[in-house]
Amino acid sequence: VKIAKTTKPIKTVGTVGTVKMSIRNPTLDNFYSADIAIIGAGPVGLFSVFQAGMLGMSSVVIDALSHIGGQCTALYPEKPIYDIPAYTKISAANLISNLDKQNSPFKPKYMLDQVVNLISVDEKSHWILRTSQDNYIKSKAVIIAAGCGAFKPNMPPLEGIDEFENKTVFYNVGNTDIFKGKKIVIAGGGDSALDWALSLAEIADKIYIVHRRRNFKAMDNTVKKIEEISTGSGVIEFIIPYQLYEIHGEFGILHSIDVINLEGDIMNLKADYLLPFFGLKMDLGPIIDWQLNLNKNHITVNPENMMTNLEGIFAIGDVSDYPGKLKLILTGFSEAAVACHNAYKYVFPDKALHFVYSTNNPIIL
Ligand SMILES: Cc1cc2nc3c(=O)[nH]c(=O)nc-3n(C[C@H](O)[C@H](O)[C@H](O)COP(=O)(O)OP(=O)(O)OC[C@H]3O[C@@H](n4cnc5c(N)ncnc54)[C@H](O)[C@@H]3O)c2cc1C
């Protein structure tokens, strides 16, 4: 099963429901094609890759996060899950790692760190998805496994912060080289804040951890290590109980941050970078505008085939809704199998689908 880049760029204008959408001239470099486009790399989207692969269909998986796993890796990687069939107990992170391994024969293309913000159709009734990184994906069927929506970082309510975002203010850390010898304000008291403080302490000149409470919501071991650095080399300094108050700088270059405590005392911290880690929120965002039938932020589907009101677009996992819906991973796995079997006729309209068990499936044997 191959992910092919299309041989020629296409220009397409389509409609979804009553909304007319035009697609700007994509170039070969940002145009991908696969049998099925899967929106969401949570456990359910990941299992869809396997189910699609077993039926000979290729897939592209797009996710807003920089890693696969959806809620399992973003919200509770270390927690044990007890209701995955045949596992007495498995951590959420290991479940995702196993799903990834199970998909490896099918070589899915993961397009991470990007939100699908547009769906359109071309003149041949192929679906065209556009992502926030201006990538285009052409597919014959779409599976929406978007959970409660795309994960987005909670942003601190600091006036003018947008001028600094992705220059000197980051909500997730990519290239750590830029922090060498710099002064960094890390805001937040959870695992992300403290894990990054610990790892950047090896290269930064100074790290201020700004947190509004005295207690941290992070692993005891991490807190202990940070306390040791703070009393030892002093690279890390706790600014507690304070919260972010004002940002100073110009043209996206940060100069300093004012922080404030409950008594109204303000302290100025000289800083080159601000890393706020205030958790993630989920936002159904653009999906709301795709002319899909919705029920309270969930996509209504026909449970017989998991199809939405749009032909060839399926919705599964937490985002889907039908009478009797159970929001569980195991239900989502079953929905993935149903959706893929029903997507087959859109991918191979001239072929009959003969049901085979995995034990006899020549594709995996
Ligand atoms: C603390 C906790 C414990 C849990 N314990 C259990 C348990 O024991 N057993 C169980 O069965 N379930 C449990 N759950 C629920 C389970 O995690 C969810 O049912 C499951 O994650 C749903 O999977 P999903 O693939 O449908 O969606 P998600 O895991 O939510 O993944 C959806 C993905 O889609 C992406 N996305 C959404 N919109 C877009 C877009 N437009 N563009 C790009 N990407 C997009 C999101 O970024 C996200 O990564 C638990 C949940 C929590 C929070």
Short mmCIF file of C-alpha atoms in Angstrom, two decimals, residues 17-160:
data_model
loop_
_atom_site.label_atom_id
_atom_site.label_comp_id
_atom_site.label_asym_id
_atom_site.label_seq_id
_atom_site.Cartn_x
_atom_site.Cartn_y
_atom_site.Cartn_z
CA GLY A 17 -23.49 21.40 1.37
CA THR A 18 -24.13 25.00 0.52
CA VAL A 19 -20.68 26.35 1.29
CA LYS A 20 -18.60 27.02 -1.76
CA MET A 21 -14.86 26.56 -1.26
CA SER A 22 -12.06 27.22 -3.63
CA ILE A 23 -8.68 25.62 -3.38
CA ARG A 24 -5.64 27.61 -4.37
CA ASN A 25 -3.30 26.06 -6.85
CA PRO A 26 -1.51 23.41 -4.78
CA THR A 27 1.95 22.45 -5.95
CA LEU A 28 3.35 18.94 -6.13
CA ASP A 29 5.26 19.41 -2.92
CA ASN A 30 2.23 19.99 -0.77
CA PHE A 31 -0.21 17.64 -2.49
CA TYR A 32 -0.76 14.10 -1.25
CA SER A 33 -3.17 11.42 -2.26
CA ALA A 34 -4.35 8.30 -0.46
CA ASP A 35 -7.42 6.08 -0.53
CA ILE A 36 -8.60 7.28 2.87
CA ALA A 37 -7.85 10.48 4.74
CA ILE A 38 -8.16 9.99 8.49
CA ILE A 39 -8.62 13.11 10.60
CA GLY A 40 -7.30 12.43 14.10
CA ALA A 41 -4.43 10.21 15.27
CA GLY A 42 -6.10 9.18 18.52
CA PRO A 43 -6.48 5.44 19.26
CA VAL A 44 -9.51 5.18 17.00
CA GLY A 45 -7.94 6.99 14.04
CA LEU A 46 -4.86 4.79 14.44
CA PHE A 47 -6.84 1.56 14.41
CA SER A 48 -8.58 2.77 11.22
CA VAL A 49 -5.18 2.70 9.50
CA PHE A 50 -4.91 -1.00 10.29
CA GLN A 51 -8.46 -1.80 9.23
CA ALA A 52 -8.02 0.16 5.99
CA GLY A 53 -4.69 -1.56 5.33
CA MET A 54 -6.22 -5.01 5.79
CA LEU A 55 -8.67 -4.12 3.02
CA GLY A 56 -5.88 -2.93 0.72
CA MET A 57 -6.55 0.78 1.24
CA SER A 58 -3.80 3.34 1.90
CA SER A 59 -4.23 6.11 4.43
CA VAL A 60 -2.97 9.52 5.47
CA VAL A 61 -3.55 10.52 9.09
CA ILE A 62 -3.63 14.19 10.05
CA ASP A 63 -3.46 15.50 13.62
CA ALA A 64 -3.25 18.90 15.27
CA LEU A 65 -0.80 17.55 17.84
CA SER A 66 2.90 16.96 17.23
CA HIS A 67 2.55 13.31 18.31
CA ILE A 68 0.11 10.47 17.70
CA GLY A 69 -2.22 9.09 20.38
CA GLY A 70 -4.93 11.73 20.93
CA GLN A 71 -6.23 11.89 24.50
CA CYS A 72 -4.19 8.82 25.49
CA THR A 73 -0.83 10.52 25.00
CA ALA A 74 -1.88 14.12 25.55
CA LEU A 75 -3.90 13.63 28.74
CA TYR A 76 -3.03 10.38 30.50
CA PRO A 77 -0.02 8.52 29.03
CA GLU A 78 1.02 6.86 32.30
CA LYS A 79 -2.47 5.85 33.45
CA PRO A 80 -3.41 2.19 33.19
CA ILE A 81 -6.42 1.26 31.04
CA TYR A 82 -8.27 -1.87 32.18
CA ASP A 83 -10.93 -2.34 29.53
CA ILE A 84 -8.98 -3.04 26.36
CA PRO A 85 -9.92 -6.64 25.44
CA ALA A 86 -7.21 -9.21 26.17
CA TYR A 87 -5.10 -6.80 28.22
CA THR A 88 -5.62 -7.06 31.97
CA LYS A 89 -3.99 -3.63 32.16
CA ILE A 90 -2.08 -1.46 29.70
CA SER A 91 -0.79 2.10 30.00
CA ALA A 92 -2.30 4.58 27.55
CA ALA A 93 1.16 5.27 26.11
CA ASN A 94 1.82 1.56 25.51
CA LEU A 95 -1.57 1.12 23.89
CA ILE A 96 -0.65 3.83 21.37
CA SER A 97 2.80 2.38 20.82
CA ASN A 98 1.21 -1.04 20.08
CA LEU A 99 -1.31 0.48 17.68
CA ASP A 100 1.55 2.22 15.88
CA LYS A 101 3.47 -1.08 15.62
CA GLN A 102 0.36 -2.87 14.37
CA ASN A 103 0.07 -0.25 11.59
CA SER A 104 3.69 -0.48 10.48
CA PRO A 105 3.11 -3.00 7.63
CA PHE A 106 0.84 -0.42 6.01
CA LYS A 107 3.30 2.50 6.25
CA PRO A 108 0.73 5.21 6.95
CA LYS A 109 1.73 8.81 6.37
CA TYR A 110 1.26 10.84 9.55
CA MET A 111 0.88 14.57 8.95
CA LEU A 112 1.24 16.04 12.43
CA ASP A 113 1.12 19.53 13.90
CA GLN A 114 -1.60 20.60 11.50
CA VAL A 115 -5.34 21.02 11.68
CA VAL A 116 -7.60 20.05 8.80
CA ASN A 117 -9.49 23.26 8.27
CA LEU A 118 -11.22 22.73 4.94
CA ILE A 119 -12.92 19.86 3.15
CA SER A 120 -13.93 20.22 -0.45
CA VAL A 121 -14.72 18.02 -3.46
CA ASP A 122 -13.16 18.02 -6.90
CA GLU A 123 -14.90 17.42 -10.20
CA LYS A 124 -14.35 13.65 -9.87
CA SER A 125 -16.03 13.58 -6.46
CA HIS A 126 -12.72 13.05 -4.65
CA TRP A 127 -12.44 14.69 -1.28
CA ILE A 128 -9.77 17.37 -0.95
CA LEU A 129 -8.63 18.31 2.54
CA ARG A 130 -6.56 21.38 3.29
CA THR A 131 -4.50 21.66 6.45
CA SER A 132 -3.24 24.63 8.44
CA GLN A 133 0.26 23.98 6.99
CA ASP A 134 -1.22 24.43 3.52
CA ASN A 135 -0.94 20.75 2.64
CA TYR A 136 -3.61 19.18 0.45
CA ILE A 137 -4.78 15.60 0.66
CA LYS A 138 -6.92 13.96 -2.00
CA SER A 139 -8.86 10.85 -0.98
CA LYS A 140 -11.83 8.80 -2.02
CA ALA A 141 -13.18 8.56 1.51
CA VAL A 142 -12.67 10.50 4.73
CA ILE A 143 -12.82 9.14 8.26
CA ILE A 144 -13.24 11.75 10.96
CA ALA A 145 -11.84 10.39 14.25
CA ALA A 146 -11.48 13.82 15.81
CA GLY A 147 -12.38 13.00 19.43
CA CYS A 148 -13.62 16.18 21.09
CA GLY A 149 -11.83 18.27 18.51
CA ALA A 150 -8.32 19.42 17.76
CA PHE A 151 -6.09 19.87 20.79
CA LYS A 152 -4.96 23.45 21.29
CA PRO A 153 -2.85 24.92 24.07
CA ASN A 154 -4.55 27.13 26.65
CA MET A 155 -3.05 30.57 26.19
CA PRO A 156 -2.35 33.03 28.98
CA PRO A 157 -4.52 36.15 28.83
CA LEU A 158 -1.59 38.51 28.19
CA GLU A 159 -2.28 41.54 26.06
CA GLY A 160 -0.24 41.58 22.85
#
